[in-house]
Every structure is written in C-alpha cells, then in structure tokens.
Amino acid sequence: MTNTVPHLTRRAVLLGGVSLVAACAPRGQITVLPALETADKVDVLVATNRAPVETRALFSGNRSTVTHYAEITVSVPPRHRTGEVEIHRRRADARKHFGITGAERLSDARAFGARVARRTLDLPAGQREAVVYVHGFNTNFPEALYRLGQMVHDFGVEGVPVLFSWPSGGEAGDYLYDRDSVLFARDSLEELLTQLDQSQVNRITLIGHSMGSQLIMETLRQRAIRRQGLWSKLTGVILVAPDIDVDLFTRQALEIGTLPQPFIVMTSDKDRALQLSEWVSSSRARLGTVTSSAAVAALPVTVIDTSSEADRFGGNHSTGLSSPAMIALIRGLRENEITESPLPGGGGGVALPAILSGNNPN
C-alpha cells in the first residue's frame, strides 16, 4: 500500500492537469461544410489502424488489426489565423471553422497506393514529397485531421500530406491506453512508410507530436533491428514536444544507427503537459523539455528551443505546430531545401531567436 497510494495520486494529478491544459479548447468533430470558393482545400490521404465507424467521426478510438485508408478534403476557413485550428462550439460556419467538404474510403493498400501515385505524378518533380504526420496523446481522429490541414496550409506544404492516425482513446484518462496503442501501431506505420518508399514520391518527411514521436522512434528502431535498413526516401524527421524518456530516446537512436537528416527535436521548458508527464514518471526527464543539447550531444540531432514562444491555450505543448514564429521557421527551412543542407547548430541546441535572426512575425 505504501507504494500504491503515491502512484495513484501521481496519476490522478497528471490526468487532472492534462484535462486543465485542454479544457479551454472544444473537441474536434467531423463537420461537413459547404465548399466555399474563398476557403482553401487540403486533400489529405489517411492511413489508420483505428476501427472505422458508421458515423461522422469516420474512425473511433478503438484498435483495429487492419489498416484502413481514406482521402478526405479539409476546408480551411477564410478567417483562419495562422497556427490555430478553429473548431466550432455550437453552430459550424465554413467562413470561420475547419470542416470537410468530401471524404472517400479507399478499399485497401493497393487503392491507397494508386491514389498516392496519381497525386504524386500531378506534382512537379521537385515537389514529389510525402509529409507524414503522426499525432499525439488524447487526440481524436477529427482533431488529427484538422491539425494536419492547418499545418499543410500554414507551412506551405506542396507535396502529398499523409495522416497516420493511431488509436488514441481521445480522453485525458486514457494515457496508459494510448501508450499501449503506440506499441500496437508500430507495424501499421512501418507498412505505410514501406509503401511510400516504394511509391513515386522522391522523399518522405516524418513529423511526430508528443506521444506520436514515441511511435516514430519505436517504428524506426523496429525497422533497424530487423536488419532491413531505414527507408531510402526518408530524408527528414521532426519531433515536436516528444513525450519520450531521454534515456530511452538515446537507446532507441543508438539501436537505429544512422538517423535520417535533418533530425529536429523541438522542445520547451514551459511545456506543462510534459512537466506533468515527468512528475508522474518520478521526475525522469522527457525529451520535449530538454532545451540544452548536452543530453543528446552524442547524437546527430538538432534541438530547437521554443521556450520563448507560447501556444494559444498556455500549455505550450503544441508550440512547434501553432506558434506563428515556429511556422515561419519551418516554412523558411523547407523553402531553403532543409533536406539537403545541415541546420544551424548541427546537433546542438539552437534558440529560436538565433534561427530567426530576430525576424519574429509576432
């Protein structure tokens, strides 16, 4: 009993804290909106091992042993503010809120591959990139979908956006369920990356947020220890607020061997969600709160400290995806062919102002 009570207390505080961090935001839901001429459209390809449902949610938080595929058109509202995902609280308005204007479920991996091929061959050779987004803890399917739509719009992504959505329970109390779901999803993510590597795309960029970063690292490690080698077209990885124990990350990286480059880790010492995660883990440091490169100095990793920025809701857990300054940074790096050039600091910690050279759009 001596050990059980503190553990339960820690878990209760963690879940309560995460609930408070997210309390200000309405939860995402699939909303079918009229196709406004003034709204931008983002066609997102989806691979998921969430169980499908016959409702507007499309996919639930339950696990599926089969990977399901879809193509969904996300509508970005004309009144969109950079970095935000505008979700309606009561009545949806296509001028103000994210929604979808169309959705098609694809029958299997072959149909998905054909859609990737068609989308890729319609692009100029220099833009034939697949950008794969892996969301984090406490995220339902619509929230992951709209976040990728926001990123594509704000970051100026011109390639093929792909959402890999793993079965998060979508509730603050599902932390342990979500951690197990990450392990459950490794094979499906590996299959997706293999298919993209064999497709007509020229390069693949992986973006993971929070617990999604753990899924990315576990999948890369799994591929490496099978002695199959990483995918040749995987040319960049960005981990935003990674909810990974620092020692575990180091071990994963060593098992992987040669990390894709660039390999960017966005961190903040003001990330409330990760601070809570550290506390419930007996103060074990999370990678997403490490603002010095010392902890990962032996690895070819660029740490970008985003502590000077803040996200809309004050929890600072989505700063790398939502801060206008960070969006300007990533957009600028992408436009300067970051897949072919080392980032400033090459493996060391880089403060945000140093990269932006004082050019903060705020």
CSV table of C-alpha atoms in Angstrom, one decimal:
chain,number,residue,atom,x,y,z
A,1,MET,CA,0.0,0.0,0.0
A,2,THR,CA,2.9,2.4,0.7
A,3,ASN,CA,3.9,2.5,-3.0
A,4,THR,CA,0.4,2.2,-4.5
A,5,VAL,CA,-1.1,5.4,-3.0
A,6,PRO,CA,1.6,7.8,-4.2
A,7,HIS,CA,1.4,6.2,-7.7
A,8,LEU,CA,-2.4,6.6,-7.8
A,9,THR,CA,-2.1,10.2,-6.6
A,10,ARG,CA,0.5,11.0,-9.2
A,11,ARG,CA,-1.7,9.5,-12.0
A,12,ALA,CA,-4.7,11.4,-10.7
A,13,VAL,CA,-2.8,14.7,-10.7
A,14,LEU,CA,-1.4,14.0,-14.2
A,15,LEU,CA,-4.8,13.3,-15.7
A,16,GLY,CA,-6.4,16.3,-13.9
A,17,GLY,CA,-3.5,18.5,-15.1
A,18,VAL,CA,-3.8,17.4,-18.7
A,19,SER,CA,-7.6,18.0,-18.5
A,20,LEU,CA,-7.0,21.5,-17.4
A,21,VAL,CA,-4.5,22.2,-20.2
A,22,ALA,CA,-7.0,21.0,-22.8
A,23,ALA,CA,-10.1,22.4,-21.1
A,24,CYS,CA,-10.3,25.7,-23.0
A,25,ALA,CA,-10.5,24.0,-26.4
A,26,PRO,CA,-13.6,22.5,-27.9
A,27,ARG,CA,-13.1,18.9,-29.1
A,28,GLY,CA,-12.8,18.2,-32.8
A,29,GLN,CA,-15.7,16.6,-34.7
A,30,ILE,CA,-16.2,15.8,-38.3
A,31,THR,CA,-18.3,18.6,-39.8
A,32,VAL,CA,-19.4,18.5,-43.4
A,33,LEU,CA,-19.3,22.1,-44.7
A,34,PRO,CA,-20.3,23.7,-48.0
A,35,ALA,CA,-17.5,24.2,-50.4
A,36,LEU,CA,-16.8,27.9,-50.2
A,37,GLU,CA,-14.8,29.4,-53.1
A,38,THR,CA,-12.9,31.5,-50.6
A,39,ALA,CA,-11.9,28.6,-48.4
A,40,ASP,CA,-8.6,26.8,-49.1
A,41,LYS,CA,-8.9,23.0,-49.6
A,42,VAL,CA,-6.4,20.4,-48.4
A,43,ASP,CA,-6.7,16.9,-49.7
A,44,VAL,CA,-5.3,14.6,-47.0
A,45,LEU,CA,-4.5,10.9,-47.5
A,46,VAL,CA,-5.2,8.8,-44.4
A,47,ALA,CA,-3.8,5.6,-43.1
A,48,THR,CA,-5.1,4.4,-39.8
A,49,ASN,CA,-5.4,1.4,-37.5
A,50,ARG,CA,-8.3,3.0,-35.7
A,51,ALA,CA,-11.5,1.0,-36.1
A,52,PRO,CA,-13.9,2.5,-38.6
A,53,VAL,CA,-17.4,3.7,-37.5
A,54,GLU,CA,-20.5,4.4,-39.5
A,55,THR,CA,-20.8,7.9,-38.1
A,56,ARG,CA,-19.4,11.3,-38.9
A,57,ALA,CA,-16.4,10.6,-36.8
A,58,LEU,CA,-15.2,8.1,-39.6
A,59,PHE,CA,-12.8,6.4,-37.2
A,60,SER,CA,-13.0,5.7,-33.5
A,61,GLY,CA,-10.5,5.4,-30.7
A,62,ASN,CA,-10.8,1.6,-30.8
A,63,ARG,CA,-7.9,-0.5,-32.2
A,64,SER,CA,-8.0,-2.4,-35.5
A,65,THR,CA,-5.6,-5.1,-36.6
A,66,VAL,CA,-6.3,-3.9,-40.2
A,67,THR,CA,-5.0,-0.7,-41.6
A,68,HIS,CA,-7.8,1.4,-43.2
A,69,TYR,CA,-7.4,4.1,-45.8
A,70,ALA,CA,-9.2,7.2,-46.9
A,71,GLU,CA,-8.9,10.5,-48.8
A,72,ILE,CA,-10.5,13.5,-47.1
A,73,THR,CA,-10.8,17.1,-48.2
A,74,VAL,CA,-10.3,19.5,-45.3
A,75,SER,CA,-11.7,23.0,-45.6
A,76,VAL,CA,-9.5,25.8,-44.1
A,77,PRO,CA,-11.7,28.8,-43.3
A,78,PRO,CA,-11.1,32.2,-44.9
A,79,ARG,CA,-10.9,33.7,-41.4
A,80,HIS,CA,-8.2,31.3,-40.3
A,81,ARG,CA,-5.5,32.6,-38.1
A,82,THR,CA,-2.0,31.2,-38.5
A,83,GLY,CA,-1.3,28.3,-36.1
A,84,GLU,CA,-4.9,27.9,-35.0
A,85,VAL,CA,-7.4,25.0,-35.6
A,86,GLU,CA,-10.7,26.8,-35.4
A,87,ILE,CA,-13.3,24.3,-34.1
A,88,HIS,CA,-17.0,25.3,-33.7
A,89,ARG,CA,-18.6,25.2,-30.2
A,90,ARG,CA,-22.2,25.4,-31.4
A,91,ARG,CA,-23.0,26.2,-35.0
A,92,ALA,CA,-20.5,25.4,-37.7
A,93,ASP,CA,-19.6,28.2,-40.1
A,94,ALA,CA,-17.5,27.5,-43.2
A,95,ARG,CA,-16.1,31.0,-43.1
A,96,LYS,CA,-14.8,30.6,-39.5
A,97,HIS,CA,-14.3,26.9,-38.8
A,98,PHE,CA,-12.4,23.8,-40.1
A,99,GLY,CA,-14.5,21.0,-41.6
A,100,ILE,CA,-14.6,18.6,-44.5
A,101,THR,CA,-16.1,19.0,-47.9
A,102,GLY,CA,-15.7,15.4,-49.0
A,103,ALA,CA,-14.5,12.0,-47.9
A,104,GLU,CA,-13.8,8.8,-49.7
A,105,ARG,CA,-12.8,5.5,-48.0
A,106,LEU,CA,-10.3,3.6,-50.0
A,107,SER,CA,-10.7,-0.2,-50.2
A,108,ASP,CA,-7.2,-1.4,-49.4
A,109,ALA,CA,-3.5,-0.7,-49.6
A,110,ARG,CA,-3.5,-1.1,-53.4
A,111,ALA,CA,-6.2,1.6,-53.8
A,112,PHE,CA,-4.2,3.8,-51.4
A,113,GLY,CA,-1.1,3.3,-53.5
A,114,ALA,CA,-2.9,4.2,-56.7
A,115,ARG,CA,-4.1,7.4,-55.1
A,116,VAL,CA,-0.5,8.2,-53.9
A,117,ALA,CA,0.7,7.6,-57.4
A,118,ARG,CA,-1.9,9.9,-59.0
A,119,ARG,CA,-1.4,12.7,-56.5
A,120,THR,CA,2.4,12.5,-56.8
A,121,LEU,CA,2.6,12.4,-60.6
A,122,ASP,CA,0.4,15.5,-60.8
A,123,LEU,CA,3.2,17.4,-59.0
A,124,PRO,CA,6.4,18.9,-60.4
A,125,ALA,CA,9.4,16.7,-59.8
A,126,GLY,CA,10.8,19.0,-57.1
A,127,GLN,CA,7.6,18.8,-55.0
A,128,ARG,CA,7.1,15.0,-55.0
A,129,GLU,CA,7.3,14.6,-51.3
A,130,ALA,CA,5.1,12.8,-48.8
A,131,VAL,CA,4.7,14.6,-45.5
A,132,VAL,CA,3.6,12.1,-42.9
A,133,TYR,CA,2.1,13.4,-39.7
A,134,VAL,CA,1.7,11.3,-36.5
A,135,HIS,CA,-0.4,12.9,-33.8
A,136,GLY,CA,0.0,12.7,-30.1
A,137,PHE,CA,-1.9,11.7,-26.9
A,138,ASN,CA,-5.5,12.5,-26.2
A,139,THR,CA,-6.3,13.2,-29.9
A,140,ASN,CA,-9.4,12.0,-31.7
A,141,PHE,CA,-9.5,11.5,-35.4
A,142,PRO,CA,-11.0,14.8,-36.5
A,143,GLU,CA,-8.5,16.7,-34.4
A,144,ALA,CA,-5.6,14.9,-36.0
A,145,LEU,CA,-7.1,15.5,-39.5
A,146,TYR,CA,-7.7,19.2,-38.9
A,147,ARG,CA,-4.3,19.7,-37.4
A,148,LEU,CA,-2.6,18.3,-40.5
A,149,GLY,CA,-4.8,20.5,-42.7
A,150,GLN,CA,-3.7,23.5,-40.6
A,151,MET,CA,0.0,22.5,-40.9
A,152,VAL,CA,-0.2,22.0,-44.7
A,153,HIS,CA,-1.9,25.4,-45.1
A,154,ASP,CA,0.4,27.3,-42.8
A,155,PHE,CA,3.7,25.6,-43.6
A,156,GLY,CA,3.1,25.9,-47.3
A,157,VAL,CA,3.5,22.1,-47.9
A,158,GLU,CA,3.3,21.4,-51.6
A,159,GLY,CA,3.7,17.7,-51.5
A,160,VAL,CA,1.3,14.9,-50.6
A,161,PRO,CA,0.1,15.2,-47.0
A,162,VAL,CA,-0.5,11.8,-45.3
A,163,LEU,CA,-2.1,11.4,-41.8
A,164,PHE,CA,-1.1,8.3,-39.9
A,165,SER,CA,-3.7,8.2,-37.1
A,166,TRP,CA,-3.1,5.6,-34.4
A,167,PRO,CA,-5.9,4.6,-32.0
A,168,SER,CA,-5.7,7.2,-29.3
A,169,GLY,CA,-8.6,7.0,-26.9
A,170,GLY,CA,-9.1,10.7,-27.1
A,171,GLU,CA,-9.6,11.2,-23.4
A,172,ALA,CA,-7.4,12.6,-20.7
A,173,GLY,CA,-7.8,9.5,-18.7
A,174,ASP,CA,-6.5,7.3,-21.5
A,175,TYR,CA,-2.8,7.9,-21.0
A,176,LEU,CA,-1.9,4.3,-20.4
A,177,TYR,CA,-4.3,3.1,-23.1
A,178,ASP,CA,-2.6,5.5,-25.5
A,179,ARG,CA,0.9,4.3,-24.6
A,180,ASP,CA,-0.1,0.8,-25.4
A,181,SER,CA,-1.8,1.9,-28.6
A,182,VAL,CA,1.6,3.4,-29.7
A,183,LEU,CA,3.2,0.0,-29.5
A,184,PHE,CA,0.1,-1.6,-31.1
A,185,ALA,CA,0.5,0.8,-34.1
A,186,ARG,CA,4.2,0.2,-35.0
A,187,ASP,CA,3.6,-2.4,-37.7
A,188,SER,CA,1.0,-0.3,-39.4
A,189,LEU,CA,3.2,2.7,-39.5
A,190,GLU,CA,6.1,0.6,-40.8
A,191,GLU,CA,3.9,-0.8,-43.6
A,192,LEU,CA,2.9,2.8,-44.6
A,193,LEU,CA,6.4,4.0,-44.8
A,194,THR,CA,7.5,1.0,-46.8
A,195,GLN,CA,4.6,1.6,-49.3
A,196,LEU,CA,5.6,5.3,-49.6
A,197,ASP,CA,9.2,4.4,-50.1
A,198,GLN,CA,8.2,2.1,-53.0
A,199,SER,CA,5.9,4.8,-54.5
A,200,GLN,CA,6.6,7.6,-56.9
A,201,VAL,CA,7.5,10.1,-54.2
A,202,ASN,CA,11.1,11.3,-54.1
A,203,ARG,CA,11.3,11.9,-50.4
A,204,ILE,CA,9.5,11.4,-47.1
A,205,THR,CA,9.4,13.7,-44.2
A,206,LEU,CA,8.0,12.4,-40.8
A,207,ILE,CA,6.5,14.8,-38.3
A,208,GLY,CA,5.6,13.5,-34.8
A,209,HIS,CA,3.9,15.3,-32.0
A,210,SER,CA,4.1,14.3,-28.3
A,211,MET,CA,3.4,10.6,-27.9
A,212,GLY,CA,3.4,10.3,-31.7
A,213,SER,CA,7.2,10.9,-31.5
A,214,GLN,CA,7.5,7.8,-29.4
A,215,LEU,CA,5.6,5.8,-32.2
A,216,ILE,CA,8.0,7.2,-34.8
A,217,MET,CA,11.1,6.2,-32.8
A,218,GLU,CA,9.8,2.8,-32.0
A,219,THR,CA,9.0,2.2,-35.6
A,220,LEU,CA,12.4,3.3,-36.8
A,221,ARG,CA,14.0,1.1,-34.1
A,222,GLN,CA,11.9,-1.9,-35.1
A,223,ARG,CA,12.9,-1.5,-38.7
A,224,ALA,CA,16.6,-1.2,-37.8
A,225,ILE,CA,16.8,-4.2,-35.6
A,226,ARG,CA,15.2,-6.3,-38.3
A,227,ARG,CA,18.4,-5.5,-40.3
A,228,GLN,CA,16.3,-4.2,-43.2
A,229,GLY,CA,17.8,-0.7,-43.1
A,230,LEU,CA,15.8,2.5,-43.0
A,231,TRP,CA,13.8,3.7,-46.0
A,232,SER,CA,16.0,5.3,-48.6
A,233,LYS,CA,13.5,8.1,-49.2
A,234,LEU,CA,13.1,9.1,-45.6
A,235,THR,CA,15.1,12.3,-45.6
A,236,GLY,CA,13.9,14.2,-42.5
A,237,VAL,CA,12.3,13.8,-39.1
A,238,ILE,CA,10.8,16.5,-36.9
A,239,LEU,CA,9.7,15.6,-33.3
A,240,VAL,CA,7.6,18.3,-31.7
A,241,ALA,CA,7.3,18.2,-27.9
A,242,PRO,CA,8.3,14.5,-27.8
A,243,ASP,CA,6.9,12.6,-24.8
A,244,ILE,CA,9.9,10.2,-24.6
A,245,ASP,CA,12.2,9.5,-21.7
A,246,VAL,CA,15.6,11.0,-22.6
A,247,ASP,CA,17.5,7.8,-21.7
A,248,LEU,CA,15.0,5.7,-23.8
A,249,PHE,CA,15.4,8.1,-26.8
A,250,THR,CA,19.2,7.8,-26.6
A,251,ARG,CA,18.9,4.0,-26.6
A,252,GLN,CA,16.4,4.0,-29.5
A,253,ALA,CA,18.7,6.2,-31.5
A,254,LEU,CA,21.7,4.0,-30.9
A,255,GLU,CA,19.7,1.0,-32.0
A,256,ILE,CA,18.6,2.8,-35.1
A,257,GLY,CA,22.1,3.7,-36.0
A,258,THR,CA,22.2,6.4,-38.8
A,259,LEU,CA,19.4,8.8,-38.2
A,260,PRO,CA,17.7,10.5,-41.1
A,261,GLN,CA,18.9,14.0,-41.7
A,262,PRO,CA,17.9,16.6,-40.7
A,263,PHE,CA,16.6,15.2,-37.4
A,264,ILE,CA,15.0,18.0,-35.5
A,265,VAL,CA,13.7,18.0,-31.9
A,266,MET,CA,11.5,20.9,-30.8
A,267,THR,CA,11.5,21.4,-27.1
A,268,SER,CA,10.3,23.8,-24.4
A,269,ASP,CA,11.0,24.0,-20.7
A,270,LYS,CA,7.5,25.6,-20.3
A,271,ASP,CA,5.6,22.6,-21.7
A,272,ARG,CA,3.0,21.9,-18.9
A,273,ALA,CA,1.9,18.5,-20.3
A,274,LEU,CA,5.4,17.2,-20.4
A,275,GLN,CA,6.2,18.6,-17.0
A,276,LEU,CA,3.2,16.6,-15.7
A,277,SER,CA,4.5,13.5,-17.6
A,278,GLU,CA,7.9,13.9,-15.9
A,279,TRP,CA,6.3,14.2,-12.5
A,280,VAL,CA,4.2,11.1,-12.9
A,281,SER,CA,7.4,9.3,-14.1
A,282,SER,CA,9.2,10.2,-10.9
A,283,SER,CA,10.9,13.3,-12.4
A,284,ARG,CA,12.5,11.4,-15.3
A,285,ALA,CA,13.3,14.0,-17.9
A,286,ARG,CA,11.2,14.0,-21.1
A,287,LEU,CA,13.0,14.8,-24.3
A,288,GLY,CA,10.5,17.5,-25.1
A,289,THR,CA,11.6,19.6,-22.1
A,290,VAL,CA,15.3,19.4,-22.7
A,291,THR,CA,16.5,22.8,-24.0
A,292,SER,CA,20.2,22.1,-24.0
A,293,SER,CA,21.9,19.8,-26.5
A,294,ALA,CA,24.0,18.3,-23.7
A,295,ALA,CA,21.6,15.4,-23.0
A,296,VAL,CA,21.8,14.3,-26.7
A,297,ALA,CA,25.3,15.6,-27.6
A,298,ALA,CA,26.5,12.3,-28.9
A,299,LEU,CA,23.6,12.1,-31.4
A,300,PRO,CA,23.2,13.8,-34.8
A,301,VAL,CA,20.1,15.7,-33.6
A,302,THR,CA,19.3,19.4,-33.8
A,303,VAL,CA,17.5,20.6,-30.7
A,304,ILE,CA,15.4,23.8,-31.2
A,305,ASP,CA,14.4,25.5,-28.0
A,306,THR,CA,10.9,27.1,-28.4
A,307,SER,CA,10.6,28.2,-24.8
A,308,SER,CA,10.4,31.9,-25.9
A,309,GLU,CA,7.2,31.1,-27.7
A,310,ALA,CA,3.7,30.1,-26.4
A,311,ASP,CA,0.7,28.4,-27.8
A,312,ARG,CA,-2.8,29.8,-27.7
A,313,PHE,CA,-4.0,27.9,-24.7
A,314,GLY,CA,-1.0,28.4,-22.5
A,315,GLY,CA,0.1,24.8,-22.1
A,316,ASN,CA,3.0,25.2,-24.6
A,317,HIS,CA,2.6,21.6,-25.8
A,318,SER,CA,1.8,22.5,-29.4
A,319,THR,CA,4.1,25.4,-29.9
A,320,GLY,CA,6.0,23.8,-32.7
A,321,LEU,CA,2.8,23.4,-34.7
A,322,SER,CA,0.9,26.5,-33.8
A,323,SER,CA,3.3,29.4,-33.0
A,324,PRO,CA,3.5,31.8,-35.9
A,325,ALA,CA,7.2,32.2,-35.3
A,326,MET,CA,7.8,28.4,-35.4
A,327,ILE,CA,5.6,28.1,-38.5
A,328,ALA,CA,7.7,30.9,-40.1
A,329,LEU,CA,10.9,29.0,-39.1
A,330,ILE,CA,9.8,25.6,-40.5
A,331,ARG,CA,8.4,27.2,-43.7
A,332,GLY,CA,11.7,29.1,-44.2
A,333,LEU,CA,13.7,26.0,-43.6
A,334,ARG,CA,11.6,23.9,-46.0
A,335,GLU,CA,11.9,26.6,-48.7
A,336,ASN,CA,15.7,26.5,-48.3
A,337,GLU,CA,15.8,22.8,-49.0
A,338,ILE,CA,16.4,21.6,-45.5
A,339,THR,CA,16.6,18.0,-46.7
A,340,GLU,CA,19.8,18.8,-48.4
A,341,SER,CA,21.5,21.2,-46.0
A,342,PRO,CA,22.5,20.9,-42.4
A,343,LEU,CA,20.6,23.1,-39.9
A,344,PRO,CA,22.2,25.8,-37.9
A,345,GLY,CA,23.8,24.3,-34.8
A,346,GLY,CA,24.2,20.8,-36.4
A,347,GLY,CA,23.4,18.6,-33.4
A,348,GLY,CA,23.5,21.3,-30.8
A,349,GLY,CA,20.8,23.3,-29.1
A,350,VAL,CA,19.5,26.2,-31.1
A,351,ALA,CA,17.5,29.0,-29.6
A,352,LEU,CA,14.6,30.2,-31.7
A,353,PRO,CA,15.8,33.9,-32.0
A,354,ALA,CA,19.1,32.6,-33.3
A,355,ILE,CA,17.5,30.8,-36.2
A,356,LEU,CA,15.0,33.6,-37.0
A,357,SER,CA,17.8,36.2,-36.7
A,358,GLY,CA,15.4,38.4,-34.9
A,359,ASN,CA,12.7,38.2,-37.6
A,360,ASN,CA,9.8,37.3,-35.4
A,361,PRO,CA,6.5,37.7,-37.2
A,362,ASN,CA,4.7,38.4,-33.9
